[in-house]
Structure formats: structure tokens, C-alpha cells
């Protein structure tokens, strides 16, 4: 018995230890899901899925995870990523109608294609290596050609123009990457419930990709524990933003379309993901509508808001939050079940109109010039209507100013002349010192690195429009450097316009719950907008011609060499005779040379030779052997050096 | 003549004043004046040699053309020069350095010659080949018919006046080789060393912050040798290296650059009695086989060619070549426009032009060398005939 007890004790200890570890980490690893729905002024609906996964700081490297995706934690540990964001986007964010001055747009309006930036926690000299390895790892993880960002011609190291001040930051984007389900599936795999349960079950591929805008984003940041010996914790934030057009039957054009989750996605939520700590659905109504409702609100109770004269919701919200410009209805989906699925619907009763809050300046970018030799890029900043109402204006030297950062990467084949930078404010050209506060230029090197332009403009508040133009020459590439569809042109990545003195945040009047989505909205985020991707056609050589070009050029060289040598060695009769008469006088070697030349020319030797033909042939043969050895040696050397590489 | 040409040039520079740089047009004027100086020296030498060989006395009908004035005019009125000046190309500056070097060597101003040589090499690398003709020029003197001819005529004269005071010893002394002026050549090499050191030190001082001289060599000479820029120009390399397979790139780079060097020695052996002409041939060859040629290079060798109008009067295909140059210079802007600006043409249109241009240049070089050699042959034949007649 004693022996039995003795043998059980270690096992029990081990088991309790394991349970403790498991419980400890389970309590700390948190997953939460949320869906934000927002009707847009242009009769569309925005759906924003937000998943957050937190792994606490831990002291072991080969740790076990319950919820957190192992692939991501390995990535973070291996490449020592401090912060990283990867986004796949299709379609362009409509800043005018969908908003430009709220946290949603400043975080989720992304450039077309793939955008990746990462901050590393490694010594400065290893940042580039880490970046290259990271691109390859992500490429495999997300089934995308992110590995093209490995080449030093496609990424840049922004200093301050990107908004994050770090010298270990690398930024790259692939405007031409096509985004589709093969990128979404690995992204969903990182979620504990995948798309089987909870909110992510709504992601019906055909309805998600039918939208006007689709952007899936993965943002991860490490949290320093602050304790010695503990590794850093990781916060993984995955968002999917889609803009959908609800199908409408109403004939009235000014009537907002009514919709429900099942009409938008073709599916319903039948319950939350059991692994999620919180799973909520939010409905945000903003603009004029919100204000009006707010006025009504003073009389009616908050819980009666969901059915009013303007609209009614199909489900009763659990809570209603008021923010500065609208209302936020909160629904908890835990209560839903198979028999009673969660199918939120919004039914409009009266036509309503409202507008979104816009960024102080609206940016667009275009090309100027024609032909394939040179051109110019122009960035146009136009003042929006809401500009005057915005906070964040600064008074410098008694003037009210708006600051705008412009960050732009130029591929090397766009050879930008930075001295041609011209700035026009309200159609009047300004000198650099008037509006340009800071500028940082790193010129491109042919086939080695891309160019980068960062500048900070300080514009007066009453500005109507500002334009920047810069000229460039188009490069000529080797045929191997053209993509298969060379005549389509080359893409210049989007420019990033950010407003360092403007920060977007939603401030809710009530103290919030611990929802990660709302707390991320409450954080002040830099207002930024991306411009269009530009398509630059480059001159193409004839792709079918390499052999012709090689043979023709070599013919030219043969013509040059042969004809010039022919002219130089041509002798006319008398000279030849003179030489021969000289040759007769001299004996030995000269005569042999004479014989050799005569032999080559195929003429009979005029002077009878005194030497025996055997000696002559042996001499010739030794010379021949020597030549053969020489050529063989040269060939061997060539072979050696060529294989050495 | 100089005034005349200068006043003509003034009109031209007024026209250029619309768009042009003072420095570049000044360089053009200076080049033309130096060319005239070279031409006058060559003309004097030609007259002297002809008199020595006894042509001038007998054939009065043959007139020596003022080759310096012709060369200066050809240089100034050449459309290629005008185009490269109006286009603000730096090739007039390179041309000036080359002509300065030749002028220094012709007038035997050794430091000046060394300065021009070093500057020309510094600016565009290819004039480094001019070292051979300049050493010959300084060592043996100006262009002259082959030494054998002088010996022949002298021996004829000696036979004629065998009864006179000329003794056997004196004759044997005279028949030895023309003296090679080692001292001048050494002087020249010393000055080249001095100037290049000076230039390198200045470069090193000014580029101290940007990687120094090593970086400069990589970015200038390295850029020339490893043909990295594939923008279309009047040469053939850009398209070749845009199309050639990457695997063979290094091989063809070596082959093409070696081609420039290959012909140096045979030409030097065959034309050692005509160093100025040799310099012209070298410049023409390098303008064909250059990595990034321009019409400014053609302007230089065409005007240098005009220095030898007396010798090259019998050149073949000159009308054909003239038409070819004219055609190319009219067609290539058209083809360039069609391809680059309108997008209706193809790269092959322009490349075809460049190929044609290279062919014409090659024919031009080959024919001028051939004409010069034929001229020497004709001299020999006529001098031997002359000798026979006299005897």
C-alpha cells in the first residue's frame, strides 16, 4: 500500500502541475469575435469582422497554445517581429461616401493588393534578412506571392512618413496581387472556430467576394511583459472588411435598402464560437440620423430606440451606446441557437440621408504626360466639406495650418527627378520653404533598390486644393524583367497620405464594456488614406527577337573586324614581290614562314627548298601540337572558371 | 579665315542663345579653333613632305587644300555638333579635351597634351586608346609618307649627284631609322602621371564623403564597361544587352570590349607614320564600339577626317556614305518617335536604324583607312616613277 501511494504521488503532482499550467494559460489566452454592421450613405452596407486573439507573455519558447495559432507564434519568435500588418485588398475604399475620418476607415482602408509592413526587434544589420525570411514564411502561410517583396527593389524603410517612427520598419506592397478565397482560407484557419461556428460562419465566399470592397487584414503586435525571464505576449488582430450592396426591391431611389444578415450573407448566425470570450454584433448608425435619434432620445427610453419612425430592427438590442455622431446598438449572440438563429435585420421606413465624416483633405493621384519616355506624377489634395469642422488644426505663428505627410515608393524603373518637385497651393506655385516642412528622399538605384519620398506639407487651413507634381523618366528593362503581360504596364504602389495632427477615435459617452473592437475604436488612430495605384506603361522590346538581335549584331562585328583586317593586310603586286625578294635573301625561319603563308594561300612555292620535307613537317607538327595544347588549355581554363561560379 | 568662321559662328550662337549653355558653345568654338591650329600644322607638314619628295616642283596643278579651315568649318557646321550643342549634351566638352590633347601633341606642348589626354580619359574612358598615336606623334613627329619613300628619293638624288660632295658615310648615316625622341615621350608620360595624380587627388578630396575614388571608378568606368543602362541610343549595344540571355551577358561584354582593343595594334603597325590619322581611326572605332555612343562622337571624328582632305581625295563610296549618314540622321528621329512616343512602331524599327548607322560607320572607317594606304602606295609609285624619269 505504501509503495502504491509512493508511486502515485509523483504522478499526482505531475498531473496537478499540468492542470495548473493548462488552466493558467487557458485563462490568459483570450479570443473574442465581433461583427460591426454599418449602413453607408450610398445605399451599401459595411460589414466589419473583428477577431482578436491574445497570447499572454510566457517563459517557455516551445510553449503549447490552446487558442492562439501556433504558426503565428512561431513566426513571431523566429523572426523576432515586434509589430506586423498584412492586408489583402480588392477594390478601392470610397473616402467620400464611406468615410475618411473614423477609426474604421483609417485602419481598414487599405491599398489594392497586398500590403505588408513589419517592425523587427533585431539588430539593425539583420533587419533586412529577417524581412526576407518573413516574406517567404508569410508567402507559404497565406498562399500569396508575398515572397516578391523579398527583392530589395520592392520594399523600403520609411523613417517618419509612414506614421510609425522606427528604423527597424520595412514596408512593401504588391499592387497587382489578386486576392481570392485561397488567401481567405488560410486566414480563417488561424481562428479557433475557423468558419464553422460563431460569427465567422457568415463568411459565405460568393457573398463576401461579390462586394465592392474586400479587405482582410492581419495585425499582430507583441506586448512586453515587463518581467525578467518572461517572453513577450502576442496580440493577433484579424479583421475582414466588406462593403456589400443589399438587394432591394423598393423602387424609390432615395429610400435606403432594408437588409438582414441572411439577405446579405445568405447565412445566419446560429450561436457564438464556444471558445470565444465575447461575441457581439454591433450596428452603427451615424450622421444626421444619429443626431435626430438623439433628439428623440431625450424623450423616449433608450431601449425603445430600436423601433422608431425612421427604422426598426428585427431584434431587440441588448444595449445602446451613444457616440458623438451616432448610435451603436450592441447585440449579444450567445442567446441564439439552432432553433432561434440570430438574424439581425434593418428595415427602413422613411427615406433618410446622412453623410460621413471625411478626412480634412481628399487625396487622388494621376499621371501626366504622354509617350513612353518621360512623364510626371501628380498628387492632388482637395479640401473636403467637413474640413472646417474638424479638430486637429494647429496654430503656428498665428496661422492655422493642416499638416499632411506624403509617403511614396517609386520602383527603380521610374527614374524620378526629385529636383522637379513642384507644389501648387490653390493653383499658385509655392516655393519649397513656404509649405514644405520636412522632406526625406532616398533615390533609387537601378536594379538594386527602390526610391522613396517622404514629405510633410504644412498647408493653410483655408486651402481649397494642393497639388504636387514630380517628373520622371521611364527605364528600359531587360526582357527577363518584364512580366508575362508586359504590355499591360507596371504598377506604382499607392501613396500614403496621413494627417499627423488629426486622430480619429470614437468616444462613447458611456463607459464601455471590455469589447476589444470598441476599445480599438476608442484608441486614437492616425487619419490616413491611400491613393490609387497607377499603371505606367513601359516601352517593350520585341520579345521574339533575341536570336535575331544576337546574330545581326555579331554580323556587324564580323563585318567590322574582317573588313578592317583585310584592308590592313592587303598587299598589291609590287609589295608582294618586294617581300619575296627579301625573303629569298634570308634563310631559315623566314623562308619557312614564307612557305607556310604560301601553303595557306594554296600557291606553289616558287623558291626550291634546301631543307628536307621531313624536318619541315616535324616543325609544322610541333607548332600544330603547340597550338592545340594552347587552345585546349584555354578551353580547360574557361571551363574551370565558368563552373567555379 | 578664323574671323570669317567666327563671325559665322556668332550668328549660329545667337540662334543657339535661344536654348543653350554658354559653356558648351564656348567649348565648341575653342574646339574649332584648335582644330584649325592642328590643320595648319598638318598642312605645313604635307607641303614640306611633298616638296621633299619632289611633287610640288613638278606638278603645279596640284593644290594643297587648307585642311585646318575645312576641318573647323566641318566641325562647326556639322548638324551633329549643332544637335549635341542645342541638346545640352556634354559631348562638346569631351570633344574639346580630345582635341586639346591632339593640339598639344601636334604643337609639341607636352604638358598641354598630357592635360588634354588625362581629361579626355577621365571624362569618357575611350580616349585612353589615344595614348598610342600621341606617343608616336611625340616620338616621330607629324604625319608623313613612309620613311622608305624618303630613302628612295634620297638615293635617287644621291645617284644623280654621285660625283658631288656626298660621301658614302654620310649616306649610310642618313639611311638609318628616323630618331625616336625618347626624351619627349618620357616627358609626356611624366606629365600624364602628374595630371592624373592631380585629377585623382581632387576627385578623392571632393568625393571623400561619398565613397571616395573607388566608388567613383565603379560608378563611372564600371557603368561604361558593364553597360547597365539599356536606354535606346544610336549604338547597337543597348538592344543587344536588353535581349541577350543573362547567362551570356558577361561573355559578350568581354567580346565587345576586347573588339575595341583588338584592332589597336594592327592599325598602329600599319599607320605608324601617320599618327594623327591613326588617332582619327581610333576615335572613329571607339565611337562605333562605345557603350553609350552619341552623335557628338561622330561630329568629332568627321571633323578630324576633314583634316586629311588632301590625302583622302580618292576615297571610295563617299557619296554613298554621305547619303547614308543623311538618311540615318533623318530616319532615326522618326523611328524613335514612332516607337517611344506614338507607340505605333516597334523597337526593331529603331534598332534597324542603329544597325544601319553602325554599318555606315564601319564602311567609312574601312574606306578611309584603305584610301590612306592607297594614297601611300600612289606616292610610292609616283616617286619611283619620278626617280626613274629623273635618272
PDB file of N, CA and C in Angstrom, chain A residues 140 183 222 387 390 437:
ATOM      1  N   UNK A 140       4.205  31.362 -47.801  1.00  0.00           N
ATOM      2  CA  UNK A 140       3.748  29.994 -47.679  1.00  0.00           C
ATOM      3  C   UNK A 140       2.488  29.904 -46.845  1.00  0.00           C
ATOM      4  N   UNK A 183      -6.594  32.978 -50.338  1.00  0.00           N
ATOM      5  CA  UNK A 183      -5.970  33.769 -49.281  1.00  0.00           C
ATOM      6  C   UNK A 183      -6.838  33.806 -48.031  1.00  0.00           C
ATOM      7  N   UNK A 222       3.522  42.519 -30.410  1.00  0.00           N
ATOM      8  CA  UNK A 222       3.970  41.828 -29.210  1.00  0.00           C
ATOM      9  C   UNK A 222       3.852  42.789 -28.034  1.00  0.00           C
ATOM     10  N   UNK A 387     -14.019  69.812 -43.657  1.00  0.00           N
ATOM     11  CA  UNK A 387     -12.696  70.201 -43.181  1.00  0.00           C
ATOM     12  C   UNK A 387     -12.739  71.228 -42.046  1.00  0.00           C
ATOM     13  N   UNK A 390     -13.387  70.031 -38.399  1.00  0.00           N
ATOM     14  CA  UNK A 390     -12.533  69.040 -37.762  1.00  0.00           C
ATOM     15  C   UNK A 390     -11.651  69.623 -36.682  1.00  0.00           C
ATOM     16  N   UNK A 437       7.543  71.359 -44.913  1.00  0.00           N
ATOM     17  CA  UNK A 437       8.130  71.473 -43.585  1.00  0.00           C
ATOM     18  C   UNK A 437       9.307  70.528 -43.415  1.00  0.00           C
TER      19      UNK A 437
END
